[in-house]
mmCIF file of C-alpha atoms in Angstrom:
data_model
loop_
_atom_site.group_PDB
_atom_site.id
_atom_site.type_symbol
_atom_site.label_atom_id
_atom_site.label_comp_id
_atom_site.label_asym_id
_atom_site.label_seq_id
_atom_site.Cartn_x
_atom_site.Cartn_y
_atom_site.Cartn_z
ATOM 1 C CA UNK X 126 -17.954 -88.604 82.395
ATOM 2 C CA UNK X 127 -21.075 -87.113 84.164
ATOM 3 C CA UNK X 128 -22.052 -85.461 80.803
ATOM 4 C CA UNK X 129 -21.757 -88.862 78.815
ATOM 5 C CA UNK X 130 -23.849 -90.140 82.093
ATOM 6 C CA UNK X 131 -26.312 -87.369 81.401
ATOM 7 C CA UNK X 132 -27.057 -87.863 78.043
ATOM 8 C CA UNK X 133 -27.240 -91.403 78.141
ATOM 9 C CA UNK X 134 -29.794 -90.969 80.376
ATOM 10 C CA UNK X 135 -31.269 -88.506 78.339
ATOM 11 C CA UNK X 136 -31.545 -91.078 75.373
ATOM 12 C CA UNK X 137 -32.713 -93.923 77.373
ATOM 13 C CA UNK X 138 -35.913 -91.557 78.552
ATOM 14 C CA UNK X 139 -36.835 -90.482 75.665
ATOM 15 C CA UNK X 140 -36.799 -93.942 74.139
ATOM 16 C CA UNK X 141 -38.900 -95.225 76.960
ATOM 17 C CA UNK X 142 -41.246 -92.413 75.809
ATOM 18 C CA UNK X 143 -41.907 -93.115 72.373
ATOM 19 C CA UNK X 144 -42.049 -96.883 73.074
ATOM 20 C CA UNK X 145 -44.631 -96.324 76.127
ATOM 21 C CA UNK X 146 -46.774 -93.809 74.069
ATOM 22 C CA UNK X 147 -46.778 -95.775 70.554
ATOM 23 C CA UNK X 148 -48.338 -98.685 72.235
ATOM 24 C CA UNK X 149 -50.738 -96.624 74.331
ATOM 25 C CA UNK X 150 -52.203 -94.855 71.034
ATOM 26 C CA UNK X 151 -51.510 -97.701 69.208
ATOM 27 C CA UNK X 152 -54.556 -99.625 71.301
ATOM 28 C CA UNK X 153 -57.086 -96.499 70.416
ATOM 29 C CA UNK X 154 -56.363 -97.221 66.715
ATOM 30 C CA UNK X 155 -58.403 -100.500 66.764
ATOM 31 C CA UNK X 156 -61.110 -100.376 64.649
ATOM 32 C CA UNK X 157 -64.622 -99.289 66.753
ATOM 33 C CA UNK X 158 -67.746 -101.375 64.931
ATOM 34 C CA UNK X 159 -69.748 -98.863 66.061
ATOM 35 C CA UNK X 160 -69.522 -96.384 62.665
ATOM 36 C CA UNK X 161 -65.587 -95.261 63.177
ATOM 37 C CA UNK X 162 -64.282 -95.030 59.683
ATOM 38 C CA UNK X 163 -67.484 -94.955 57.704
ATOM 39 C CA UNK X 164 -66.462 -92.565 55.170
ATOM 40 C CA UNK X 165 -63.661 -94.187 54.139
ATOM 41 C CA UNK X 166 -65.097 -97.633 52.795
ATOM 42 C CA UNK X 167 -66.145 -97.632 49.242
ATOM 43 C CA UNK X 168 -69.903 -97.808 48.003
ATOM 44 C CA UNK X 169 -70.224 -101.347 47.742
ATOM 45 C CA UNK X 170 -69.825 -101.562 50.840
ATOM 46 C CA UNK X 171 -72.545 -99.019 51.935
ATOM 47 C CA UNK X 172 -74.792 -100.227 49.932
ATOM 48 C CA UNK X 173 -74.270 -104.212 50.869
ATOM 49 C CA UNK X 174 -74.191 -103.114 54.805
ATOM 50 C CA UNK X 175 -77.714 -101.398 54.096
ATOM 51 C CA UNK X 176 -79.800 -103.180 52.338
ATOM 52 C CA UNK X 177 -79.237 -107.209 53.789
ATOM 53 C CA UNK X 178 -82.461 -108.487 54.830
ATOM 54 C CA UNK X 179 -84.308 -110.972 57.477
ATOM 55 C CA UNK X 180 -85.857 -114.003 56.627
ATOM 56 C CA UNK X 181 -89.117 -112.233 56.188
ATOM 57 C CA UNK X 182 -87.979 -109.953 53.645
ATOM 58 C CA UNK X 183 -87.728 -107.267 55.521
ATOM 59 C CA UNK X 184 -84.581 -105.042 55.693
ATOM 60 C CA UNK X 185 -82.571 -106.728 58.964
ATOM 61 C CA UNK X 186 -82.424 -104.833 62.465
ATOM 62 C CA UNK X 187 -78.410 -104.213 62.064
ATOM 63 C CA UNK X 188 -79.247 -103.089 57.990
ATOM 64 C CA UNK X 189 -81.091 -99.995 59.458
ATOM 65 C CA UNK X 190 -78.669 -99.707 62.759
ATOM 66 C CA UNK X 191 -76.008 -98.929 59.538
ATOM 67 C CA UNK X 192 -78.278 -96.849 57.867
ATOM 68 C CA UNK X 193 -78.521 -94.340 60.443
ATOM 69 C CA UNK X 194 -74.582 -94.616 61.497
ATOM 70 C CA UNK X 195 -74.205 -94.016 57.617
ATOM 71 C CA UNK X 196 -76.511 -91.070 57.433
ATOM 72 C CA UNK X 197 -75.162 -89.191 60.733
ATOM 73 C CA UNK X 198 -71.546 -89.507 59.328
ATOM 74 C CA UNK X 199 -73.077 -87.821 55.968
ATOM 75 C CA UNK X 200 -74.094 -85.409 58.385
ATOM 76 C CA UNK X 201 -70.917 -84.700 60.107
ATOM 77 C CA UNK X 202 -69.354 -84.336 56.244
ATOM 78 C CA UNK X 203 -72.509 -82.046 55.271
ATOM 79 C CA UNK X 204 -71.941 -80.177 58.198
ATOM 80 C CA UNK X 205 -67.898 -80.100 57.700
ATOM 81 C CA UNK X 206 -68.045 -79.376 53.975
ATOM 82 C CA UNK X 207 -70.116 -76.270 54.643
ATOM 83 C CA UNK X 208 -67.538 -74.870 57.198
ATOM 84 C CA UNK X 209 -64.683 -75.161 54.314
ATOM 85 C CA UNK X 210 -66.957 -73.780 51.976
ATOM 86 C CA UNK X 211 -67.895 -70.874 53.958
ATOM 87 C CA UNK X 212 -63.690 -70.081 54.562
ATOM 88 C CA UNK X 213 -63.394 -70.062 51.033
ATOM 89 C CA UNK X 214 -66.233 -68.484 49.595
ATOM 90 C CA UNK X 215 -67.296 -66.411 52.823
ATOM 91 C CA UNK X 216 -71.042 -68.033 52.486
ATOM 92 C CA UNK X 217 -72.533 -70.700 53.111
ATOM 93 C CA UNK X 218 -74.703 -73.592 51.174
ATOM 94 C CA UNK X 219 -78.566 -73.982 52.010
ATOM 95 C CA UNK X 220 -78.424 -77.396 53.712
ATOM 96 C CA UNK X 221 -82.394 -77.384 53.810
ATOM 97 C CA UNK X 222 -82.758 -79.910 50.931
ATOM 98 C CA UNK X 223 -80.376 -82.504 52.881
ATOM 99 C CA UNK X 224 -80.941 -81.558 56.316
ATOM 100 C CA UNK X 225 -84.679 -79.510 56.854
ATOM 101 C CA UNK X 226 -87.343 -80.784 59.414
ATOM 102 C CA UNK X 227 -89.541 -82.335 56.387
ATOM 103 C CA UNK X 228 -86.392 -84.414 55.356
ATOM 104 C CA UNK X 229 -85.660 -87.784 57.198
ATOM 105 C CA UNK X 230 -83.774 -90.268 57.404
ATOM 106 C CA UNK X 231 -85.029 -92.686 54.274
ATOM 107 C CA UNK X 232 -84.798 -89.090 52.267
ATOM 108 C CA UNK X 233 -81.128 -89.355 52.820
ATOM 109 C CA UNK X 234 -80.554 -92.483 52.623
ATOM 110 C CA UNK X 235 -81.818 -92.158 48.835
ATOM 111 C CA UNK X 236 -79.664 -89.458 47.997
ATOM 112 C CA UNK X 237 -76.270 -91.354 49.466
ATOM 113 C CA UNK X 238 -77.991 -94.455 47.646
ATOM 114 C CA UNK X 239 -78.133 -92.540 44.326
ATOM 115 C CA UNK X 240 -74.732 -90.642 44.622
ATOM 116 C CA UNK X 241 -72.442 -93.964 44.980
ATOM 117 C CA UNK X 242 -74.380 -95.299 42.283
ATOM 118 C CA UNK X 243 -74.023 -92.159 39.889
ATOM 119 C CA UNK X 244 -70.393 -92.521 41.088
ATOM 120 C CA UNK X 245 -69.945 -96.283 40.034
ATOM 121 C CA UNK X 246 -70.839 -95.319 36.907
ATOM 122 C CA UNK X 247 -68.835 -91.861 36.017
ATOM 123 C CA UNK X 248 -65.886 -92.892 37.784
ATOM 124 C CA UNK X 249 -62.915 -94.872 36.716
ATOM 125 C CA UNK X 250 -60.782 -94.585 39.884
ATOM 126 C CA UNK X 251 -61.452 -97.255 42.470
ATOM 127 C CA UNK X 252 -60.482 -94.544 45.675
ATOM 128 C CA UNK X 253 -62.764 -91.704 44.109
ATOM 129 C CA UNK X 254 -65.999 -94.394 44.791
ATOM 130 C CA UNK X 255 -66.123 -94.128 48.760
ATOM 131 C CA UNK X 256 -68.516 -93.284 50.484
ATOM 132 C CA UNK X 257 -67.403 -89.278 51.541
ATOM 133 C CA UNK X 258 -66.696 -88.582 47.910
ATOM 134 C CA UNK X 259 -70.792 -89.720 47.451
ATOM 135 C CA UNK X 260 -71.390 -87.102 50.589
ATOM 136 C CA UNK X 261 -69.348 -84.614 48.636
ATOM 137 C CA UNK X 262 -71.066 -85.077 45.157
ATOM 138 C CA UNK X 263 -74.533 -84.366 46.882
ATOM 139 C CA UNK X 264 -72.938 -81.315 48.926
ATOM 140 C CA UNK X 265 -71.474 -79.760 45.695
ATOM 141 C CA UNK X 266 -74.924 -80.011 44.321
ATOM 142 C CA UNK X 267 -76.515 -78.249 46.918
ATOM 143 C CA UNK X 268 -77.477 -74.594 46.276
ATOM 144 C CA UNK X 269 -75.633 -71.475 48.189
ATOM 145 C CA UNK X 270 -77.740 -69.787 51.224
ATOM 146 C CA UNK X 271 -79.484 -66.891 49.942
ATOM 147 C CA UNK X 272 -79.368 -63.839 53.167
#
């Protein structure tokens, strides 16, 4: 009878436990407005987040605000794209052209601008057209470091 007691017990804890910590990380999960998840969403949406305008005809404060999330994500996949490529091929690409002093931030803007739009039109696949593949297309293009 005490081991029936026992494992009940058992049971009933760890139940507790999975219900206490699936809605605790549940909560984190909520979508952040702040630039969580920008790789995932497709080009269209890049591009209509970046370019809306004031009534002036200027681009809008929160336009460039998404700009600069977008381009410090593209960043992040630069930087994260090299690491892989570096395990498998034991060098690394020259990030210079992407990432040097002389390059800023309307530079890569440009590039992610043109990558989703050479990706609308060579690609059939609706997933394939977010916006780290576009990261990825301008990484692959990117020359290895010469030491």
């Amino acid at each position: 009878m005490a081991l029936i007691k026992l494992i009940l017990v058992f049971l009933l804890s760890q139940v507790c436990i999975i219900v206490f910590f699936s809605v605790t990380t549940s909560s984190y999960a909520l979508p952040y407005p702040a630039g969580a998840g920008r790789g995932t969403l497709d080009c269209g949406h890049f591009i209509e987040k970046t370019t809306e305008l004031d009534e002036d005809g200027e681009i809008s404060g929160r336009s460039y605000i998404h700009r600069l999330e977008y381009v410090q994500w593209a960043y992040g996949f630069l930087t994260a794209f090299n690491i892989r490529y570096y395990e498998k091929n034991n060098t690394f690409k020259d990030l210079s052209p992407v990432a040097d002093k002389d390059v800023d931030y309307e530079d890569m803007y440009n590039k992610l601008v043109s990558s989703c739009r050479y990706l609308d039109s060579q690609l059939i696949i609706e997933d394939e057209k977010n916006f780290g593949m576009a990261v990825y297309s301008i990484f692959s293009n990117l020359p290895e470091e010469s030491i």
